[in-house]
Coordinates of C-alpha atoms and ligand atoms in Angstrom, one line a residue:
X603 CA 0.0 0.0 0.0
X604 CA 1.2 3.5 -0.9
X605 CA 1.9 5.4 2.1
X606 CA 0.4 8.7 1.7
X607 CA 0.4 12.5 3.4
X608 CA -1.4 12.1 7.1
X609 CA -5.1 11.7 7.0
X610 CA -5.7 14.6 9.1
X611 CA -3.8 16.8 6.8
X612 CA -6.0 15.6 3.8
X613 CA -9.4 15.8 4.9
X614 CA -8.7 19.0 6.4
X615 CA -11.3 21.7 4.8
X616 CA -8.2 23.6 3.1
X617 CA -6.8 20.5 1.8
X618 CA -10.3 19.4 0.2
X619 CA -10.4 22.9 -1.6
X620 CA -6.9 22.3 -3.4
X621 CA -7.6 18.7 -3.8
X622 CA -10.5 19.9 -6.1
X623 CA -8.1 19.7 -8.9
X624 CA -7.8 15.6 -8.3
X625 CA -11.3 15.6 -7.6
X626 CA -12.0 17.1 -11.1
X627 CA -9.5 14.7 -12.3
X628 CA -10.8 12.0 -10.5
X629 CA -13.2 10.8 -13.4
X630 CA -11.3 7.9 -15.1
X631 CA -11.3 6.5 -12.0
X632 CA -15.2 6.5 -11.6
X633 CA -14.6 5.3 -15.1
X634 CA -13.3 2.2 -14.3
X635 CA -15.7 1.6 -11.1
X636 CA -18.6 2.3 -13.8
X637 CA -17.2 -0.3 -16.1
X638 CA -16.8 -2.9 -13.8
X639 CA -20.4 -2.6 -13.0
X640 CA -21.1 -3.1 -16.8
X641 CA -19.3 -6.1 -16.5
X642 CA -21.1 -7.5 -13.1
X643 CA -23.7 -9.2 -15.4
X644 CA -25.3 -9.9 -12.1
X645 CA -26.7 -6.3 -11.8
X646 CA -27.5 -6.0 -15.5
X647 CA -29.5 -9.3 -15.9
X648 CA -32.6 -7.6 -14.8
X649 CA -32.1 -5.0 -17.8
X650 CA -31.9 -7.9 -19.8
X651 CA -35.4 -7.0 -21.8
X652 CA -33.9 -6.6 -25.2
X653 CA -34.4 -2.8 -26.0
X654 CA -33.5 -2.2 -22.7
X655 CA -30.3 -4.0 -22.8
X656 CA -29.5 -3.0 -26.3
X657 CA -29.4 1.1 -25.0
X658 CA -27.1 0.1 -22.6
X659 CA -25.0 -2.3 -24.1
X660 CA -25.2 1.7 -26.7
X661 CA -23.4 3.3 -23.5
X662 CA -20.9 0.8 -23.0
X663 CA -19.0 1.3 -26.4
X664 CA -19.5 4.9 -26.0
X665 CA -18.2 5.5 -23.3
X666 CA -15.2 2.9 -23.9
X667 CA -14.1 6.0 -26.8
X668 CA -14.5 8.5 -24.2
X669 CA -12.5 7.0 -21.9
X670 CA -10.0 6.8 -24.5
X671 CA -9.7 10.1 -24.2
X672 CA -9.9 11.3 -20.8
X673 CA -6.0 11.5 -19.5
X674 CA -5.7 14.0 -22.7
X675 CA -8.9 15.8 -21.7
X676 CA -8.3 16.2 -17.8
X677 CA -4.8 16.9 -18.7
X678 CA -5.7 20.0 -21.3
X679 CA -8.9 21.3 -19.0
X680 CA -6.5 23.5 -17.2
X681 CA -6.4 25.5 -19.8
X682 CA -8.9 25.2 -22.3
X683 CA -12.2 26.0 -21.1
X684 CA -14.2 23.7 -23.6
X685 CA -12.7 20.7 -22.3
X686 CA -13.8 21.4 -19.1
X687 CA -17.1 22.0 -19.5
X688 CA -16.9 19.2 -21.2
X689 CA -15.5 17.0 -18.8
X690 CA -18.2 18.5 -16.4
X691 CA -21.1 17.5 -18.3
X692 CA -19.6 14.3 -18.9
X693 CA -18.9 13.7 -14.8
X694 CA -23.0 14.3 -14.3
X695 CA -23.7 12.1 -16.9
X696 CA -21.3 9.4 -15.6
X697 CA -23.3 10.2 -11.8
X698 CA -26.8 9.4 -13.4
X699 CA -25.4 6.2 -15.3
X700 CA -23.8 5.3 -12.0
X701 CA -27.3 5.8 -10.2
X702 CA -29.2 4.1 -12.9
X703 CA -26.7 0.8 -12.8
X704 CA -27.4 0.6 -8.9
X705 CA -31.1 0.9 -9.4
X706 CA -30.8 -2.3 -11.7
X707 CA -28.9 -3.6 -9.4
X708 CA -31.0 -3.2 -6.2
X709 CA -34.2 -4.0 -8.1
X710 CA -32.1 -7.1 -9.5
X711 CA -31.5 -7.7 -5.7
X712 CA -35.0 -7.8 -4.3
X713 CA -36.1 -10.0 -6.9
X714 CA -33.9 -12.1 -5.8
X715 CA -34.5 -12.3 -2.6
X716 CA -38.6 -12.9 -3.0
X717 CA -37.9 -15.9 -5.2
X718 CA -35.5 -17.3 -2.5
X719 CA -38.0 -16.7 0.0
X720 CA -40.9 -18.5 -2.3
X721 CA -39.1 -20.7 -4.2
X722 CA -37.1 -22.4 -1.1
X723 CA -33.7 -23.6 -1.0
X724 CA -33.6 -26.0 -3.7
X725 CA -34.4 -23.6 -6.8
X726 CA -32.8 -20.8 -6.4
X727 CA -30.4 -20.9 -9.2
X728 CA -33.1 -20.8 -11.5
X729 CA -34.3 -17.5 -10.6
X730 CA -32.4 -15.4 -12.9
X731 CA -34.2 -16.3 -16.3
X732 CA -37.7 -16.1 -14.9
X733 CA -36.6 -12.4 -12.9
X734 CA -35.3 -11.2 -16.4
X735 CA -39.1 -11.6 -18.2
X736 CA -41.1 -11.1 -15.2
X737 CA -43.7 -8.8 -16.1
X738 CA -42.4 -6.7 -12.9
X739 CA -39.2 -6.4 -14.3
X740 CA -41.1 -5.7 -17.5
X741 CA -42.5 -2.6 -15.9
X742 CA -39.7 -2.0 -14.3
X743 CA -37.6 -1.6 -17.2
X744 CA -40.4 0.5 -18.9
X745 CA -40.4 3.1 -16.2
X746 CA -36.5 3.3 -16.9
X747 CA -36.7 3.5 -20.4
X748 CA -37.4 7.1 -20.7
X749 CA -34.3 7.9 -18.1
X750 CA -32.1 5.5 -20.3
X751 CA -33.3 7.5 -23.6
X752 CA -32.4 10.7 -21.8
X753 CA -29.0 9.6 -20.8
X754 CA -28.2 7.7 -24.1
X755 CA -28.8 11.6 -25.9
X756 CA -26.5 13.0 -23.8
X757 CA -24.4 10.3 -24.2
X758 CA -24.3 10.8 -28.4
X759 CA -24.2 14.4 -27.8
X760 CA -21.5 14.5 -25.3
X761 CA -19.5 12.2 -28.1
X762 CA -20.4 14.1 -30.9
X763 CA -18.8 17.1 -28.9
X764 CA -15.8 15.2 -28.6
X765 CA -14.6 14.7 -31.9
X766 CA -14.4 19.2 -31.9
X767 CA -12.2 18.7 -29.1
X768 CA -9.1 17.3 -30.6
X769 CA -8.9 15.3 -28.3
X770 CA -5.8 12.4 -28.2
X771 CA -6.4 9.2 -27.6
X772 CA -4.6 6.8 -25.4
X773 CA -1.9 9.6 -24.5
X774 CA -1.2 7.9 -20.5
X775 CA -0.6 11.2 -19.0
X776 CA 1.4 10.7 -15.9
X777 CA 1.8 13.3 -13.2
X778 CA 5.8 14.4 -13.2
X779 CA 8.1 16.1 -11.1
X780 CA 9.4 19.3 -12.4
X781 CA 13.0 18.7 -11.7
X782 CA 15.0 15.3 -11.0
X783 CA 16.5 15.1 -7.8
X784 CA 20.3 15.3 -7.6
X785 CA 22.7 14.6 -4.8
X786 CA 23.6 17.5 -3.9
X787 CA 21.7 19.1 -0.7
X788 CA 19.7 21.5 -1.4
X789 CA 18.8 22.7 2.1
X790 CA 21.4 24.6 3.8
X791 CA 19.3 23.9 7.5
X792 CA 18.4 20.5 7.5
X793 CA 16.9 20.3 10.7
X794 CA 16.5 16.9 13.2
X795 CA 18.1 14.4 10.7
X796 CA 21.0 13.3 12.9
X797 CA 19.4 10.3 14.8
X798 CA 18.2 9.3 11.3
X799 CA 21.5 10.1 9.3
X800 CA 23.4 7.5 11.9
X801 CA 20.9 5.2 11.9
X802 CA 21.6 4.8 8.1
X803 CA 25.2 5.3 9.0
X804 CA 25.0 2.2 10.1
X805 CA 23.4 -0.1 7.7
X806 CA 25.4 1.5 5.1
X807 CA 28.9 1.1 6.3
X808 CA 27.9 -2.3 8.2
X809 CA 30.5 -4.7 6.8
X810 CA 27.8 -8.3 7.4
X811 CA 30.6 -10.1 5.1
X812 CA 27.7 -12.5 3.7
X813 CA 28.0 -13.8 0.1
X814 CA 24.9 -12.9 -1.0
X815 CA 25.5 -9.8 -2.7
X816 CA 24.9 -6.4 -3.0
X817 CA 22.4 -5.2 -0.2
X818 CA 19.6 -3.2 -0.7
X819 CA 18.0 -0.9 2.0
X820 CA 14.9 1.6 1.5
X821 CA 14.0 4.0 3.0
X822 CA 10.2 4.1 2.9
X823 CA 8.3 7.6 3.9
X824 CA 5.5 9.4 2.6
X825 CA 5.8 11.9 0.0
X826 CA 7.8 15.2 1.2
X827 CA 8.7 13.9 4.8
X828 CA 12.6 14.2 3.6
X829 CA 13.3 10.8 2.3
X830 CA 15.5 12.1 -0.8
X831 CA 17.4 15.1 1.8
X832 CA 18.6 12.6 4.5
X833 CA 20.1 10.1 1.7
X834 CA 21.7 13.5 0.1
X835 CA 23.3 14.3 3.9
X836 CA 24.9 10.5 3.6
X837 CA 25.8 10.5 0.2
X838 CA 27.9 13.5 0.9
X839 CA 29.6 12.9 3.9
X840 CA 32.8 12.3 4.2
X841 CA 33.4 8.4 5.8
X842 CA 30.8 7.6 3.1
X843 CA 32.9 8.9 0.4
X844 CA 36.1 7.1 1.8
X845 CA 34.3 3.7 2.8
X846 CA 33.5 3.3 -1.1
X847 CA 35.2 3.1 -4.1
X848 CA 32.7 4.6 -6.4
X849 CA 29.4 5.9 -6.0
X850 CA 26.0 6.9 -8.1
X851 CA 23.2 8.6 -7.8
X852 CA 20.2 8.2 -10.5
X853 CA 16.5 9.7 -9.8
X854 CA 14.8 6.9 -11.1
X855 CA 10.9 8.4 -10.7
X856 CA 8.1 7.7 -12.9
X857 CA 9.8 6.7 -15.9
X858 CA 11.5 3.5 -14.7
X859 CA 13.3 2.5 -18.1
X860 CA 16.4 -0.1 -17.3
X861 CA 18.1 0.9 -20.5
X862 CA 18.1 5.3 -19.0
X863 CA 18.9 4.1 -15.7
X864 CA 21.6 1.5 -16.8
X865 CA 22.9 4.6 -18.8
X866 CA 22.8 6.9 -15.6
X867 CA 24.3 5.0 -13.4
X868 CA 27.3 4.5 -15.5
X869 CA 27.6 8.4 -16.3
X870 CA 27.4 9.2 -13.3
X871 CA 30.4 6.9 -12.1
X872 CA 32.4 7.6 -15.1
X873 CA 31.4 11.7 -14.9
X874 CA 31.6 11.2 -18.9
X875 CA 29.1 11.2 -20.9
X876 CA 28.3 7.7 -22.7
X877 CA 27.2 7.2 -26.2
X878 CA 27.4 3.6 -26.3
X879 CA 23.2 2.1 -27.0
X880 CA 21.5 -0.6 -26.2
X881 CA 21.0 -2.8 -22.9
X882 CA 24.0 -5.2 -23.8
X883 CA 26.4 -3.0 -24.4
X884 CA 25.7 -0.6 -21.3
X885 CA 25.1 -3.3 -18.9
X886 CA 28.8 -5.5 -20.4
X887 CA 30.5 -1.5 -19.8
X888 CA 28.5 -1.0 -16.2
X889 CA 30.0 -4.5 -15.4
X890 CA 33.0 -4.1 -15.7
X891 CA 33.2 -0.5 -13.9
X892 CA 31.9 -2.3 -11.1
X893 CA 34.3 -5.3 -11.1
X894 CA 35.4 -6.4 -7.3
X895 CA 34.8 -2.4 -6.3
X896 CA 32.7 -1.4 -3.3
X897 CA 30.2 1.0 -4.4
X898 CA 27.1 2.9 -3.1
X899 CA 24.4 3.4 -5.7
X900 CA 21.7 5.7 -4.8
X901 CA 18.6 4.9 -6.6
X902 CA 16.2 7.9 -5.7
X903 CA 12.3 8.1 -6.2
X904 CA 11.3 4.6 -7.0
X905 CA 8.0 3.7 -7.8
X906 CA 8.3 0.4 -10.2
X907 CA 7.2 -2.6 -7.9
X908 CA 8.0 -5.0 -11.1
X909 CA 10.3 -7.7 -9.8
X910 CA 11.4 -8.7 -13.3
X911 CA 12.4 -5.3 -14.0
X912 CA 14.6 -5.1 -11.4
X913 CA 16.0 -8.0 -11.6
X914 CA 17.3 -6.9 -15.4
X915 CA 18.3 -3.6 -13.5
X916 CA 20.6 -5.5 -10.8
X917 CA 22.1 -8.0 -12.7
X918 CA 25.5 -6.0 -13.3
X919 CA 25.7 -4.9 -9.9
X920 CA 26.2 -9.1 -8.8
X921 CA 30.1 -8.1 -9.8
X922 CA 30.5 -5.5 -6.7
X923 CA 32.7 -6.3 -3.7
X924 CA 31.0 -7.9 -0.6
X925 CA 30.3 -4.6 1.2
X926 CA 28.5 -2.4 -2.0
X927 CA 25.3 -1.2 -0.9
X928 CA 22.2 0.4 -2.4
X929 CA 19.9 2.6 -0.9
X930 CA 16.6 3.0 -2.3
X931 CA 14.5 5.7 -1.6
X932 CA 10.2 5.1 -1.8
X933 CA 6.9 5.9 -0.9
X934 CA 5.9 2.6 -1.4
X935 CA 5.7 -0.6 0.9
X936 CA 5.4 -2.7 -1.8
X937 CA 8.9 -1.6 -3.6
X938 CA 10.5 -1.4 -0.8
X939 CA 10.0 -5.2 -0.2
X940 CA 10.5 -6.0 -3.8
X941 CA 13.8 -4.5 -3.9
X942 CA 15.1 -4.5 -0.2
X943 CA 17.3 -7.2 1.5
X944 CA 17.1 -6.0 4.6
X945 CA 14.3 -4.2 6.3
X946 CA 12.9 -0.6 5.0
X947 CA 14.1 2.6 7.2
X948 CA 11.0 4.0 8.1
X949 CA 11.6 7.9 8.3
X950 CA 9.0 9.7 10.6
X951 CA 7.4 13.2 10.5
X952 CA 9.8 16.1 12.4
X953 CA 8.5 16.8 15.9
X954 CA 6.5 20.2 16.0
X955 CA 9.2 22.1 17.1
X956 CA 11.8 21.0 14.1
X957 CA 8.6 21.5 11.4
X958 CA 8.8 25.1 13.5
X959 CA 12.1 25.5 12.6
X960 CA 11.9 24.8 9.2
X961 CA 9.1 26.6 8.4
X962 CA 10.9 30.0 10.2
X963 CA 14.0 29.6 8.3
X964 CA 11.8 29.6 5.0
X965 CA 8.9 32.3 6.1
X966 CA 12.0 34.3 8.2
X967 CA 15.2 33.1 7.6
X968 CA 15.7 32.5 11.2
X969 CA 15.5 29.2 13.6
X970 CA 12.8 31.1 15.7
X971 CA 10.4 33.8 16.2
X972 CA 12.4 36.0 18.9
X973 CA 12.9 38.6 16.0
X974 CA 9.4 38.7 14.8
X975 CA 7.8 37.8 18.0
X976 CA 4.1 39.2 16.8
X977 CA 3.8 36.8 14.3
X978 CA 4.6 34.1 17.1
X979 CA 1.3 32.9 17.4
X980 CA 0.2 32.8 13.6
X981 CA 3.2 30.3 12.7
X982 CA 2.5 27.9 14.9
X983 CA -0.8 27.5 14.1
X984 CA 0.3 27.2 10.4
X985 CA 2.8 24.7 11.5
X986 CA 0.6 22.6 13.4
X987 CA -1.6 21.9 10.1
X988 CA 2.1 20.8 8.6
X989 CA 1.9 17.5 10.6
X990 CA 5.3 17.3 10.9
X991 CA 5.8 17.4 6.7
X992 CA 8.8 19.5 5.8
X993 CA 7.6 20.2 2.5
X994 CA 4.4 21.6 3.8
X995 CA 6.4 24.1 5.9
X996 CA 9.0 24.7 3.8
X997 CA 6.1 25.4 1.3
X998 CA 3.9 27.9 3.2
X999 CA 7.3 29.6 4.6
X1000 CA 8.3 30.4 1.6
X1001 CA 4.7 31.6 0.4
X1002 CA 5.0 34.2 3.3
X1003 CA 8.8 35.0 3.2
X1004 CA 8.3 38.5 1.5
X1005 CA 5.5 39.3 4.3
X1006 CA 6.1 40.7 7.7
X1007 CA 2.0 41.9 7.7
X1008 CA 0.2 40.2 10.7
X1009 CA -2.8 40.5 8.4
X1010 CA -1.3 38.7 5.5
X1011 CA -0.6 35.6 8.3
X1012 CA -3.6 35.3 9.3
X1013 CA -5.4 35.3 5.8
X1014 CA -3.0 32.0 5.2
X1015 CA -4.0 30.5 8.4
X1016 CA -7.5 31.0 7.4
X1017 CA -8.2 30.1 4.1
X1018 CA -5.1 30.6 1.6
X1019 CA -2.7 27.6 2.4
X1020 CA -3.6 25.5 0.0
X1021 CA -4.1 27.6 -2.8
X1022 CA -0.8 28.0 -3.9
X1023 CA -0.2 28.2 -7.5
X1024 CA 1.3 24.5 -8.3
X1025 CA 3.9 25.8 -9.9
X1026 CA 5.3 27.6 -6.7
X1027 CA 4.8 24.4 -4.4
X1028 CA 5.8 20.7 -4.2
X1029 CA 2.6 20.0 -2.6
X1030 CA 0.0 18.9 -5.1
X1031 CA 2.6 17.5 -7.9
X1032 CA 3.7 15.5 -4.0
X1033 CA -0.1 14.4 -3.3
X1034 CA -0.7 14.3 -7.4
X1035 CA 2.0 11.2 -7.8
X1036 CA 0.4 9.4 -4.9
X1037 CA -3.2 9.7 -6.4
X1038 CA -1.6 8.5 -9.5
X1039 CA -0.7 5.4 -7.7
X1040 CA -3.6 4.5 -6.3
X1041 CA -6.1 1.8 -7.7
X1042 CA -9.3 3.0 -9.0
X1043 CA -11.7 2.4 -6.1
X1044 CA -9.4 4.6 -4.1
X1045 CA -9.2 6.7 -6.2
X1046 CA -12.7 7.6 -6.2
X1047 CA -12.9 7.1 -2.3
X1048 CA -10.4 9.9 -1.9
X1049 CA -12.1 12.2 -4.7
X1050 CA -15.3 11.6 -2.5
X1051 CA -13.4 13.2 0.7
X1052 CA -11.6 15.6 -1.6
X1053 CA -14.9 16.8 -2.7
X1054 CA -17.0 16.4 0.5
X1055 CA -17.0 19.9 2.3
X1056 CA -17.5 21.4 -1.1
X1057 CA -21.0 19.3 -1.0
X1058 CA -21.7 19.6 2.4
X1059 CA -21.0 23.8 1.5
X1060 CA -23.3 23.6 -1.4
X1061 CA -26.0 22.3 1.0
X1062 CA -26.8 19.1 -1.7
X1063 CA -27.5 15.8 -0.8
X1064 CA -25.3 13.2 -1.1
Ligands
ATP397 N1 14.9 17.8 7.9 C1 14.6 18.8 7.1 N2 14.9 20.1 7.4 C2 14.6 21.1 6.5 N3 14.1 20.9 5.3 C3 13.8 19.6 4.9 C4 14.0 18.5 5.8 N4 13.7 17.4 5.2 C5 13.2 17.8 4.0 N5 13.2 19.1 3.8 C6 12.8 19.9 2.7 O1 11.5 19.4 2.4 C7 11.3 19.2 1.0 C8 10.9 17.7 0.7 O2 11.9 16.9 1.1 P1 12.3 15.6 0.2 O3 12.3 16.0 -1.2 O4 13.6 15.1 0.8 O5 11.1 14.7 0.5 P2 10.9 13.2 -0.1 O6 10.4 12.4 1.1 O7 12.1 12.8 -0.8 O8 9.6 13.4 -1.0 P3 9.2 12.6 -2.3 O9 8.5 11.3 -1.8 O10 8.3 13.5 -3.0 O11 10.4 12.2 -3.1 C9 12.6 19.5 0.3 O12 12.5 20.7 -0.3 C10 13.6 19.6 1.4 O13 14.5 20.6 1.2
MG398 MG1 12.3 12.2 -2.8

């Protein structure tokens, strides 16, 4: 399971405003919960009257080539203001389908639970053919006709609208980080790491003299807690740089291709650039820089939980000395045991105080308050919604470094601090890859929070 930011922190009110964006986005997820109840037959058999059947059998394949198109659509609705009223129409529409499917379903339901009741135990599994040409269901799927008629027009319309959109089908849109990591640190104040920098320390530079190769440690965290700044503090200390012979550091992220990591990893021993192609050649050259040497790789970011991939990855590596260790940096539990050979480090949120500090040397430039004592009170109320997350007060420090106004403060404690444009925060591309991650149903189960104080706002039922 991908670990995620602190529930607290996400179903805060402020939190469910700027998650509006993956709530809007949230509909080829609901996609795939709607298409799974086209394929529970057991719901649908009561529609099973043939013109009834045949309409929505009509909504299937037309909403198969919209969903072609969604990543494209929710990807270009941030800008183009047809798409997104577009996508808008087509979320209500999806909503009433949705509805209409259950109300098959639970009509489908108590059917079947009256011919249990009179038909006994024995017969029950002939119930479905008789339910399907009842005249109850008959009038059943009568009263729905005229909803399904309604919702099949929208449905050609909403289709019809699509081919204007130039829309692209297929594309697989991925959320990305602006910049790959590197290993250099970029925070002159890392605060609190020390406890945590040792306790790598010392799985890093343990010598366990076994045969079994390179070893493997993750460090598992959720997204912005510092995972990728404490394994920059150990890359670059010094009895790290003279324990090994040779070290790497690749940002592997979304795109996990062996043949640009392979390529990577070898640059960045060499420091030259490489024009050799091709998995052979790079992984015969990677090889034999790594002959009988003890290295540290760093392998930053990783979200591929494919064990075949990585075991194409770490074949060159087999060639190390005993000692060579690689650190792997995740949000994930699931890569972390995939990859690891020894247990995960699991790094924790910073203690209030520490999140404090951080956030003053971003908003202030300072550890503490004692030169800007009025604004005291303010700060740690914003830090306290931080949940110990670095990036969160690294984030809203920074929003408020060029105000001193007490006024201005407050406004961000109120009702500002998560409306930060995205591209002046780490926060929503942070919470945007783990959405990405998640599996449909969760999807939609966090769009629902995402999206529930808006509701509850707008005073409509649920
Ligand atoms: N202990 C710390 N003190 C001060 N700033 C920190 C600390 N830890 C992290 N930060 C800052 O918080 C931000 C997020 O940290 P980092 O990128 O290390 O998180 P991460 O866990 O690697 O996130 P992701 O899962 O997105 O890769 C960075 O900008 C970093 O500079
Ligand atoms: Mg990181």
């Amino acid at each position: 399971m991908l670990k995620f930011l602190p529930i607290s922190f996400l179903l805060s009110q402020e939190v469910g405003k700027a998650m509006s964006a993956v709530a809007e986005a949230a509909l080829s997820a609901f996609f795939g919960v709607l298409f799974s109840k086209f394929d529970s037959l057991e719901s649908l058999k009561f529609a099973r009257e043939k013109q009834v059947y045949g309409e929505i059998n009509k909504w299937e394949k037309m909403l198969r080539s919209i969903r072609a198109v969604l990543d494209d659509a929710e990807e270009k609705q941030m800008k183009n203001g047809s798409v997104k009223i577009w996508l808008a129409k087509l979320q209500d529409l999806a909503y009433d389908v949705d509805d209409l499917l259950d109300e098959f379903a639970t009509e489908a339901l108590g059917h079947k639970l009256i011919q249990e009741h009179s038909a006994g135990a024995g017969k029950i599994h002939n119930w479905i053919p008789a339910l399907c040409f009842s005249p109850s269901a008959a009038i059943f799927n009568t009263k729905m006709l005229s909803k399904i008629k309604e919702i099949t027009a929208t449905l050609e319309e909403l289709v019809t609208q699509k081919m204007n959109l130039e829309l692209r089908e297929n594309v697989g849109v991925r959320p990305k980080r602006s910049l790959p990591t590197t290993s250099l640190v970029n925070e002159v104040h890392v605060y609190a790491r020390d406890n945590d920098k040792e306790a790598i320390f010392e799985i890093v530079l343990r010598n366990d003299g076994s045969d079994d190769g390179v070893s493997v440690i993750p460090i598992i965290g959720m997204g912005g807690i510092g995972k990728t700044t404490l394994t920059q503090l150990v890359y670059n200390d010094d009895d790290i740089k003279n324990y090994f012979d040779l070290k790497a550091w690749v940002c592997v992220s979304e795109d996990f291709d062996v043949v640009k990591v392979t390529k990577t990893i070898l640059q960045s021993i060499t420091s030259e650039t490489c024009d050799l192609n091709g998995l052979n050649l790079l992984q015969a050259k990677l090889k034999e820089k790594l002959s009988k040497k003890k290295f540290l790789l760093v392998l930053d970011d990783v979200w591929n939980d494919n064990y075949n991939d990585w075991t194409i990855l770490g074949s060159p590596f087999e060639v190390g000395a005993p000692a060579s260790k690689i650190i792997v940096t995740t949000r994930s539990h699931l890569v972390s045991s995939v990859m690891g050979t020894v247990p995960g480090f699991s790094l924790q949120e910073l203690s209030n105080d520490d999140c404090l500090s951080v956030f003053t040397q971003h908003a202030l430039g300072a550890r503490d308050f004692s030169r800007q004592p009025n604004l005291r009170e303010f700060g740690e109320e914003i830090v306290r919604k931080c949940n110990g997350l670095p990036l969160a007060a690294k984030t809203i420090g920074g929003l408020l470094w060029t105000s001193m106004d007490h006024d201005a403060w407050k406004d961000v404690l109120k009702s500002k601090l998560w409306d930060i444009p995205i591209e002046n925060s780490g926060i929503i591309p942070a919470l945007w890859l783990s959405y990405y991650h998640l599996p449909p149903h969760l999807k939609q189960c966090f769009a629902c929070c995402a999206i529930l104080p808006r509701i509850m706002n707008s005073g409509r039922r649920i």
